[in-house]
Each structure stands twice: as C-alpha cells, then as structure tokens.
C-alpha cells in the first residue's frame, strides 16, 4: 500500500486558492502553530478510496466556522448562522479540500460524503498524518490534515 500524499507545499497552495475563492474573504490564511488544547474545534473529514486511499480532515475554531458559514452561505456580519448551516458549510469546505487532494493523487478513486462534528473527530487508528497545515484565519485556528494508511 502506498503512503504517497500531497506535500505540505501542495496542500498549502490548494487550501489557500480554495479559501480565497470559496470562502470569499479578503482575510488571508496565515501560518500558525497547532491549536491550543483548550480551543473547541469543529472537525470534518472525507475519505478517498480507490487507487489512492487517504483521509482529509479540516478542524476549525468556532469563530472560523461562523466566518466560513457567513462567507459561503451569504449570512450578514450581524446574523448568527445556526448549527445546521455551520454543518453544511464545514462539510462543503472539507468536501472541496478533499476533492482537490483526490485530484492530486493517482486514480481512479472516490470521495466519501463528509462527516462533520462539533468537536474532535476520532481518526482511524490505521491512518497516520502525512501532511498537515496549521493556519490562522482572523485570529482563529484552522488545521488541514491529510492522512494515509500505515504501510506494512
């Protein structure tokens, strides 16, 4: 089984491009450290199966979730998106990132439906982190990870 994965540089390029066009914010994603342990995160994952097998995970602090939801779904700055809207926006975000990662890997392969959680998603034990981006968007942590199956 291959542990091929996009490089951190490839991942950064696709996330930065996608964020600018998809989220619709003039605020840039900036490099940052890992989120603090006490920061509550929303998590979303998609899996890729086929010639390449992996998982893409996006973790966002609540402030980033609200900003992404406003940008993607057209909420005004004075409107508070509901949980269902936030779930839809975060799910679509990981779906787009996952689709872009899938396009960089050998195919054919399929992308799963997104799984979104208000809290940390437990990642499968057979997967290891192959690429990770720790970012900051408007003062809120954003983490994007690509995981691949252990090679044995």
Short mmCIF file of N, CA and C in Angstrom, two decimals:
data_model
loop_
_atom_site.label_atom_id
_atom_site.label_comp_id
_atom_site.label_asym_id
_atom_site.label_seq_id
_atom_site.Cartn_x
_atom_site.Cartn_y
_atom_site.Cartn_z
N UNK A 1 0.85 -1.18 0.00
CA UNK A 1 0.00 0.00 0.00
C UNK A 1 0.90 1.24 0.00
N UNK A 2 0.56 2.19 -0.80
CA UNK A 2 1.35 3.41 -0.94
C UNK A 2 1.04 4.41 0.18
N UNK A 3 2.07 5.10 0.63
CA UNK A 3 1.86 6.19 1.59
C UNK A 3 2.04 7.52 0.90
N UNK A 4 1.98 7.52 -0.43
CA UNK A 4 2.06 8.75 -1.20
C UNK A 4 1.00 9.74 -0.70
N UNK A 5 1.40 10.99 -0.57
CA UNK A 5 0.47 12.03 -0.12
C UNK A 5 0.93 13.36 -0.68
N UNK A 6 0.02 14.31 -0.79
CA UNK A 6 0.46 15.64 -1.26
C UNK A 6 1.43 16.24 -0.25
N UNK A 7 2.39 16.99 -0.76
CA UNK A 7 3.34 17.65 0.13
C UNK A 7 2.63 18.78 0.87
N UNK A 8 3.24 19.23 1.95
CA UNK A 8 2.68 20.37 2.69
C UNK A 8 2.58 21.59 1.78
N UNK A 9 3.53 21.74 0.88
CA UNK A 9 3.51 22.87 -0.06
C UNK A 9 2.32 22.77 -1.02
N UNK A 10 2.08 21.57 -1.56
CA UNK A 10 0.92 21.36 -2.43
C UNK A 10 -0.38 21.61 -1.66
N UNK A 11 -0.43 21.11 -0.45
CA UNK A 11 -1.63 21.27 0.38
C UNK A 11 -1.88 22.75 0.68
N UNK A 12 -0.83 23.46 1.01
CA UNK A 12 -0.97 24.90 1.29
C UNK A 12 -1.46 25.65 0.06
N UNK A 13 -0.92 25.33 -1.11
CA UNK A 13 -1.34 26.02 -2.34
C UNK A 13 -2.82 25.77 -2.63
N UNK A 14 -3.25 24.53 -2.52
CA UNK A 14 -4.66 24.27 -2.85
C UNK A 14 -5.60 24.84 -1.80
N UNK A 15 -5.23 24.78 -0.53
CA UNK A 15 -6.11 25.34 0.51
C UNK A 15 -6.18 26.86 0.39
N UNK A 16 -5.07 27.49 0.15
CA UNK A 16 -5.06 28.96 0.02
C UNK A 16 -5.90 29.41 -1.18
N UNK A 17 -5.72 28.74 -2.32
CA UNK A 17 -6.52 29.09 -3.51
C UNK A 17 -8.00 28.84 -3.27
N UNK A 18 -8.33 27.67 -2.71
CA UNK A 18 -9.72 27.32 -2.46
C UNK A 18 -10.34 28.30 -1.48
N UNK A 19 -9.61 28.65 -0.43
CA UNK A 19 -10.15 29.53 0.60
C UNK A 19 -10.50 30.88 0.02
N UNK A 20 -9.60 31.43 -0.80
CA UNK A 20 -9.83 32.76 -1.37
C UNK A 20 -11.08 32.78 -2.24
N UNK A 21 -11.27 31.74 -3.04
CA UNK A 21 -12.40 31.76 -3.96
C UNK A 21 -13.67 31.21 -3.33
N UNK A 22 -13.56 30.26 -2.44
CA UNK A 22 -14.73 29.57 -1.92
C UNK A 22 -15.32 30.26 -0.70
N UNK A 23 -14.47 30.70 0.19
CA UNK A 23 -14.96 31.34 1.42
C UNK A 23 -15.29 32.81 1.15
N UNK A 24 -14.62 33.40 0.18
CA UNK A 24 -14.95 34.76 -0.23
C UNK A 24 -14.54 35.81 0.77
N UNK A 25 -13.43 35.61 1.44
CA UNK A 25 -12.97 36.59 2.42
C UNK A 25 -11.66 37.20 1.96
N UNK A 26 -11.52 38.50 2.16
CA UNK A 26 -10.24 39.13 1.82
C UNK A 26 -9.16 38.81 2.86
N UNK A 27 -9.57 38.28 4.02
CA UNK A 27 -8.60 37.93 5.06
C UNK A 27 -7.83 36.69 4.64
N UNK A 28 -6.51 36.75 4.79
CA UNK A 28 -5.66 35.65 4.36
C UNK A 28 -5.51 34.60 5.45
N UNK A 29 -5.29 33.38 5.01
CA UNK A 29 -4.86 32.33 5.92
C UNK A 29 -3.38 32.55 6.19
N UNK A 30 -2.99 32.51 7.45
CA UNK A 30 -1.60 32.74 7.82
C UNK A 30 -1.04 31.50 8.51
N UNK A 31 0.25 31.25 8.33
CA UNK A 31 0.85 30.12 9.05
C UNK A 31 0.73 30.34 10.56
N UNK A 32 0.53 29.25 11.28
CA UNK A 32 0.37 29.32 12.73
C UNK A 32 0.84 28.01 13.35
N UNK A 33 0.84 27.97 14.64
CA UNK A 33 1.13 26.74 15.36
C UNK A 33 -0.13 25.92 15.53
N UNK A 34 0.01 24.73 16.09
CA UNK A 34 -1.17 23.90 16.35
C UNK A 34 -2.14 24.61 17.28
N UNK A 35 -3.43 24.32 17.15
CA UNK A 35 -4.40 24.94 18.06
C UNK A 35 -4.14 24.52 19.50
N UNK A 36 -4.39 25.41 20.41
CA UNK A 36 -4.23 25.10 21.84
C UNK A 36 -5.21 24.00 22.22
N UNK A 37 -4.84 23.22 23.22
CA UNK A 37 -5.68 22.11 23.64
C UNK A 37 -7.05 22.54 24.14
N UNK A 38 -7.15 23.76 24.64
CA UNK A 38 -8.43 24.21 25.20
C UNK A 38 -9.34 24.90 24.18
N UNK A 39 -8.92 24.95 22.91
CA UNK A 39 -9.75 25.56 21.87
C UNK A 39 -10.73 24.51 21.35
N UNK A 40 -12.01 24.83 21.44
CA UNK A 40 -13.04 23.92 20.92
C UNK A 40 -13.03 24.00 19.40
N UNK A 41 -12.95 22.84 18.77
CA UNK A 41 -12.88 22.79 17.32
C UNK A 41 -14.08 22.05 16.74
N UNK A 42 -14.47 22.47 15.57
CA UNK A 42 -15.34 21.67 14.72
C UNK A 42 -14.41 20.86 13.84
N UNK A 43 -14.79 19.64 13.54
CA UNK A 43 -13.97 18.79 12.68
C UNK A 43 -14.83 18.21 11.57
N UNK A 44 -14.21 18.06 10.42
CA UNK A 44 -14.90 17.44 9.29
C UNK A 44 -13.89 16.59 8.54
N UNK A 45 -14.36 15.45 8.07
CA UNK A 45 -13.48 14.55 7.33
C UNK A 45 -14.18 14.02 6.08
N UNK A 46 -13.37 13.68 5.11
CA UNK A 46 -13.81 12.89 3.96
C UNK A 46 -12.73 11.84 3.73
N UNK A 47 -13.12 10.72 3.20
CA UNK A 47 -12.15 9.68 2.86
C UNK A 47 -12.11 9.50 1.35
N UNK A 48 -10.94 9.11 0.91
CA UNK A 48 -10.72 8.82 -0.51
C UNK A 48 -10.37 7.33 -0.59
N UNK A 49 -11.09 6.61 -1.43
CA UNK A 49 -10.80 5.19 -1.63
C UNK A 49 -10.62 4.92 -3.11
N UNK A 50 -9.79 3.96 -3.40
CA UNK A 50 -9.51 3.61 -4.78
C UNK A 50 -8.02 3.39 -4.95
N UNK A 51 -7.48 3.82 -6.06
CA UNK A 51 -6.05 3.67 -6.31
C UNK A 51 -5.22 4.30 -5.19
N UNK A 52 -5.72 5.42 -4.68
CA UNK A 52 -5.10 6.07 -3.53
C UNK A 52 -6.09 6.04 -2.39
N UNK A 53 -5.63 5.75 -1.19
CA UNK A 53 -6.50 5.69 -0.03
C UNK A 53 -6.00 6.65 1.02
N UNK A 54 -6.87 7.54 1.45
CA UNK A 54 -6.49 8.50 2.47
C UNK A 54 -7.69 9.19 3.07
N UNK A 55 -7.41 10.10 3.95
CA UNK A 55 -8.45 10.87 4.63
C UNK A 55 -8.00 12.32 4.68
N UNK A 56 -8.94 13.22 4.51
CA UNK A 56 -8.68 14.65 4.64
C UNK A 56 -9.52 15.15 5.80
N UNK A 57 -8.88 15.87 6.70
CA UNK A 57 -9.55 16.38 7.89
C UNK A 57 -9.33 17.89 7.96
N UNK A 58 -10.40 18.61 8.25
CA UNK A 58 -10.32 20.06 8.47
C UNK A 58 -10.88 20.35 9.85
N UNK A 59 -10.11 21.04 10.67
CA UNK A 59 -10.53 21.42 12.02
C UNK A 59 -10.54 22.94 12.10
N UNK A 60 -11.62 23.49 12.63
CA UNK A 60 -11.78 24.94 12.71
C UNK A 60 -12.31 25.35 14.07
N UNK A 61 -11.79 26.43 14.59
CA UNK A 61 -12.36 27.01 15.81
C UNK A 61 -13.73 27.61 15.49
N UNK A 62 -14.54 27.77 16.51
CA UNK A 62 -15.91 28.26 16.33
C UNK A 62 -15.95 29.58 15.54
N UNK A 63 -15.04 30.50 15.83
CA UNK A 63 -15.04 31.78 15.11
C UNK A 63 -14.79 31.58 13.62
N UNK A 64 -13.92 30.64 13.28
CA UNK A 64 -13.67 30.35 11.86
C UNK A 64 -14.89 29.69 11.23
N UNK A 65 -15.55 28.81 11.97
CA UNK A 65 -16.76 28.16 11.45
C UNK A 65 -17.81 29.22 11.12
N UNK A 66 -18.01 30.15 12.03
CA UNK A 66 -19.02 31.20 11.79
C UNK A 66 -18.63 32.06 10.59
N UNK A 67 -17.34 32.40 10.48
CA UNK A 67 -16.89 33.21 9.35
C UNK A 67 -17.01 32.48 8.02
N UNK A 68 -16.64 31.20 8.01
CA UNK A 68 -16.76 30.39 6.80
C UNK A 68 -18.23 30.28 6.40
N UNK A 69 -19.09 30.03 7.37
CA UNK A 69 -20.52 29.89 7.08
C UNK A 69 -21.09 31.19 6.53
N UNK A 70 -20.71 32.30 7.13
CA UNK A 70 -21.20 33.60 6.61
C UNK A 70 -20.73 33.80 5.18
N UNK A 71 -19.45 33.52 4.92
CA UNK A 71 -18.90 33.72 3.59
C UNK A 71 -19.50 32.81 2.54
N UNK A 72 -19.66 31.54 2.90
CA UNK A 72 -20.14 30.56 1.92
C UNK A 72 -21.64 30.64 1.70
N UNK A 73 -22.40 30.94 2.75
CA UNK A 73 -23.85 30.89 2.63
C UNK A 73 -24.51 32.26 2.61
N UNK A 74 -23.71 33.31 2.62
CA UNK A 74 -24.26 34.65 2.45
C UNK A 74 -24.90 35.26 3.67
N UNK A 75 -24.55 34.81 4.84
CA UNK A 75 -25.06 35.45 6.06
C UNK A 75 -24.39 36.81 6.21
N UNK A 76 -25.10 37.77 6.75
CA UNK A 76 -24.54 39.07 7.06
C UNK A 76 -23.70 38.99 8.33
N UNK A 77 -22.83 39.98 8.50
CA UNK A 77 -21.97 40.01 9.69
C UNK A 77 -22.78 40.08 10.97
N UNK A 78 -23.98 40.63 10.91
CA UNK A 78 -24.81 40.73 12.10
C UNK A 78 -25.75 39.54 12.30
N UNK A 79 -25.66 38.56 11.40
CA UNK A 79 -26.50 37.37 11.51
C UNK A 79 -25.71 36.22 12.13
N UNK A 80 -26.36 35.46 12.97
CA UNK A 80 -25.73 34.31 13.63
C UNK A 80 -26.17 33.03 12.90
N UNK A 81 -25.25 32.41 12.15
CA UNK A 81 -25.63 31.16 11.48
C UNK A 81 -26.03 30.09 12.49
N UNK A 82 -27.05 29.29 12.14
CA UNK A 82 -27.46 28.21 13.03
C UNK A 82 -26.53 27.00 12.83
N UNK A 83 -26.66 26.03 13.72
CA UNK A 83 -25.77 24.86 13.70
C UNK A 83 -25.90 24.07 12.39
N UNK A 84 -27.11 23.96 11.85
CA UNK A 84 -27.29 23.21 10.61
C UNK A 84 -26.56 23.90 9.45
N UNK A 85 -26.62 25.22 9.41
CA UNK A 85 -25.90 25.96 8.36
C UNK A 85 -24.40 25.79 8.52
N UNK A 86 -23.93 25.85 9.77
CA UNK A 86 -22.50 25.66 10.03
C UNK A 86 -22.06 24.26 9.59
N UNK A 87 -22.88 23.27 9.90
CA UNK A 87 -22.56 21.89 9.50
C UNK A 87 -22.48 21.78 7.98
N UNK A 88 -23.43 22.39 7.29
CA UNK A 88 -23.42 22.36 5.82
C UNK A 88 -22.16 23.04 5.27
N UNK A 89 -21.81 24.19 5.81
CA UNK A 89 -20.66 24.93 5.30
C UNK A 89 -19.35 24.18 5.57
N UNK A 90 -19.19 23.67 6.77
CA UNK A 90 -17.95 22.95 7.11
C UNK A 90 -17.86 21.65 6.30
N UNK A 91 -18.98 20.99 6.11
CA UNK A 91 -18.99 19.78 5.29
C UNK A 91 -18.61 20.07 3.86
N UNK A 92 -19.14 21.15 3.32
CA UNK A 92 -18.79 21.52 1.94
C UNK A 92 -17.33 21.93 1.85
N UNK A 93 -16.83 22.60 2.86
CA UNK A 93 -15.41 23.00 2.87
C UNK A 93 -14.50 21.78 2.80
N UNK A 94 -14.74 20.78 3.66
CA UNK A 94 -13.87 19.60 3.63
C UNK A 94 -14.08 18.81 2.34
N UNK A 95 -15.27 18.85 1.80
CA UNK A 95 -15.54 18.17 0.53
C UNK A 95 -14.71 18.79 -0.60
N UNK A 96 -14.61 20.09 -0.63
CA UNK A 96 -13.83 20.77 -1.68
C UNK A 96 -12.34 20.50 -1.48
N UNK A 97 -11.88 20.60 -0.23
CA UNK A 97 -10.45 20.32 0.02
C UNK A 97 -10.16 18.86 -0.34
N UNK A 98 -11.02 17.94 0.09
CA UNK A 98 -10.82 16.54 -0.21
C UNK A 98 -10.83 16.26 -1.71
N UNK A 99 -11.73 16.90 -2.44
CA UNK A 99 -11.77 16.73 -3.89
C UNK A 99 -10.50 17.22 -4.56
N UNK A 100 -9.96 18.31 -4.05
CA UNK A 100 -8.71 18.84 -4.59
C UNK A 100 -7.54 17.91 -4.25
N UNK A 101 -7.50 17.38 -3.05
CA UNK A 101 -6.44 16.42 -2.69
C UNK A 101 -6.56 15.18 -3.57
N UNK A 102 -7.78 14.68 -3.74
CA UNK A 102 -8.01 13.50 -4.58
C UNK A 102 -7.49 13.73 -5.99
N UNK A 103 -7.67 14.94 -6.51
CA UNK A 103 -7.22 15.23 -7.89
C UNK A 103 -5.70 15.20 -8.01
N UNK A 104 -4.98 15.35 -6.90
CA UNK A 104 -3.51 15.30 -6.94
C UNK A 104 -2.96 13.88 -6.84
N UNK A 105 -3.80 12.94 -6.45
CA UNK A 105 -3.35 11.59 -6.19
C UNK A 105 -3.70 10.68 -7.36
N UNK A 106 -3.01 9.51 -7.44
CA UNK A 106 -3.33 8.57 -8.53
C UNK A 106 -4.79 8.11 -8.43
N UNK A 107 -5.42 7.91 -9.56
CA UNK A 107 -6.80 7.47 -9.59
C UNK A 107 -6.92 6.19 -10.38
N UNK A 108 -8.13 5.70 -10.57
CA UNK A 108 -9.38 6.32 -10.13
C UNK A 108 -9.60 6.12 -8.63
N UNK A 109 -10.37 7.03 -8.07
CA UNK A 109 -10.73 6.94 -6.66
C UNK A 109 -12.05 7.66 -6.44
N UNK A 110 -12.63 7.43 -5.28
CA UNK A 110 -13.91 8.04 -4.93
C UNK A 110 -13.79 8.79 -3.62
N UNK A 111 -14.60 9.82 -3.50
CA UNK A 111 -14.63 10.65 -2.31
C UNK A 111 -15.90 10.33 -1.52
N UNK A 112 -15.78 10.14 -0.22
CA UNK A 112 -16.95 9.86 0.62
C UNK A 112 -17.75 11.13 0.86
N UNK A 113 -18.92 10.94 1.42
CA UNK A 113 -19.66 12.09 1.93
C UNK A 113 -18.92 12.63 3.16
N UNK A 114 -19.01 13.92 3.43
CA UNK A 114 -18.33 14.46 4.60
C UNK A 114 -19.00 14.05 5.91
N UNK A 115 -18.17 13.91 6.93
CA UNK A 115 -18.64 13.70 8.30
C UNK A 115 -18.22 14.95 9.07
N UNK A 116 -19.19 15.60 9.71
CA UNK A 116 -18.92 16.85 10.42
C UNK A 116 -19.27 16.65 11.89
N UNK A 117 -18.42 17.15 12.75
CA UNK A 117 -18.64 17.03 14.18
C UNK A 117 -18.33 18.35 14.87
N UNK A 118 -19.18 18.72 15.79
CA UNK A 118 -18.88 19.87 16.64
C UNK A 118 -18.07 19.32 17.81
N UNK A 119 -16.81 19.19 17.58
CA UNK A 119 -15.88 18.54 18.49
C UNK A 119 -14.92 17.73 17.66
N UNK A 120 -13.95 17.16 18.32
CA UNK A 120 -12.91 16.41 17.61
C UNK A 120 -13.48 15.11 17.04
N UNK A 121 -13.09 14.80 15.82
CA UNK A 121 -13.41 13.53 15.20
C UNK A 121 -12.29 12.56 15.56
N UNK A 122 -12.67 11.38 16.01
CA UNK A 122 -11.67 10.35 16.30
C UNK A 122 -11.19 9.77 14.97
N UNK A 123 -9.90 9.91 14.73
CA UNK A 123 -9.35 9.44 13.47
C UNK A 123 -9.05 7.95 13.55
N UNK A 124 -9.21 7.24 12.45
CA UNK A 124 -8.96 5.79 12.46
C UNK A 124 -7.51 5.49 12.86
N UNK A 125 -7.34 4.43 13.64
CA UNK A 125 -6.01 4.10 14.14
C UNK A 125 -5.07 3.63 13.04
N UNK A 126 -5.62 3.15 11.92
CA UNK A 126 -4.75 2.68 10.85
C UNK A 126 -4.24 3.82 9.96
N UNK A 127 -4.63 5.04 10.26
CA UNK A 127 -4.20 6.19 9.46
C UNK A 127 -3.14 6.99 10.21
N UNK A 128 -2.19 7.51 9.46
CA UNK A 128 -1.17 8.38 10.04
C UNK A 128 -1.15 9.69 9.28
N UNK A 129 -0.75 10.70 9.97
CA UNK A 129 -0.70 12.04 9.39
C UNK A 129 0.44 12.11 8.36
N UNK A 130 0.10 12.44 7.12
CA UNK A 130 1.11 12.55 6.06
C UNK A 130 1.45 14.01 5.76
N UNK A 131 0.49 14.89 5.85
CA UNK A 131 0.69 16.33 5.62
C UNK A 131 -0.24 17.08 6.56
N UNK A 132 0.25 18.19 7.09
CA UNK A 132 -0.59 18.99 7.97
C UNK A 132 -0.29 20.47 7.77
N UNK A 133 -1.33 21.27 7.83
CA UNK A 133 -1.19 22.73 7.81
C UNK A 133 -1.82 23.27 9.07
N UNK A 134 -1.08 24.07 9.80
CA UNK A 134 -1.63 24.81 10.93
C UNK A 134 -1.71 26.26 10.48
N UNK A 135 -2.92 26.78 10.48
CA UNK A 135 -3.15 28.11 9.94
C UNK A 135 -3.95 28.94 10.93
N UNK A 136 -3.98 30.22 10.66
CA UNK A 136 -4.77 31.17 11.44
C UNK A 136 -5.60 31.98 10.45
N UNK A 137 -6.87 32.09 10.74
CA UNK A 137 -7.74 32.90 9.90
C UNK A 137 -8.53 33.84 10.81
N UNK A 138 -8.24 35.10 10.70
CA UNK A 138 -8.91 36.12 11.51
C UNK A 138 -8.76 35.82 13.01
N UNK A 139 -7.61 35.31 13.41
CA UNK A 139 -7.36 35.02 14.81
C UNK A 139 -7.86 33.68 15.29
N UNK A 140 -8.42 32.88 14.41
CA UNK A 140 -8.96 31.57 14.78
C UNK A 140 -8.15 30.46 14.12
N UNK A 141 -7.84 29.39 14.87
CA UNK A 141 -7.06 28.30 14.29
C UNK A 141 -7.84 27.50 13.24
N UNK A 142 -7.10 27.11 12.22
CA UNK A 142 -7.60 26.24 11.16
C UNK A 142 -6.51 25.19 10.93
N UNK A 143 -6.89 23.92 10.93
CA UNK A 143 -5.92 22.85 10.68
C UNK A 143 -6.46 21.97 9.56
N UNK A 144 -5.58 21.67 8.60
CA UNK A 144 -5.93 20.79 7.49
C UNK A 144 -4.92 19.64 7.51
N UNK A 145 -5.43 18.42 7.54
CA UNK A 145 -4.55 17.25 7.58
C UNK A 145 -4.91 16.26 6.47
N UNK A 146 -3.88 15.65 5.93
CA UNK A 146 -4.06 14.52 5.02
C UNK A 146 -3.46 13.32 5.72
N UNK A 147 -4.25 12.26 5.83
CA UNK A 147 -3.81 11.04 6.49
C UNK A 147 -3.80 9.91 5.48
N UNK A 148 -2.85 9.02 5.65
CA UNK A 148 -2.78 7.85 4.78
C UNK A 148 -2.69 6.61 5.65
N UNK A 149 -2.98 5.47 5.04
CA UNK A 149 -2.91 4.21 5.78
C UNK A 149 -1.46 3.87 6.06
N UNK A 150 -1.23 3.23 7.21
CA UNK A 150 0.11 2.76 7.55
C UNK A 150 0.58 1.82 6.44
N UNK A 151 1.84 1.92 6.09
CA UNK A 151 2.40 0.91 5.19
C UNK A 151 2.92 -0.22 6.05
N UNK A 152 2.74 -1.43 5.58
CA UNK A 152 3.23 -2.55 6.38
C UNK A 152 4.08 -3.48 5.56
#
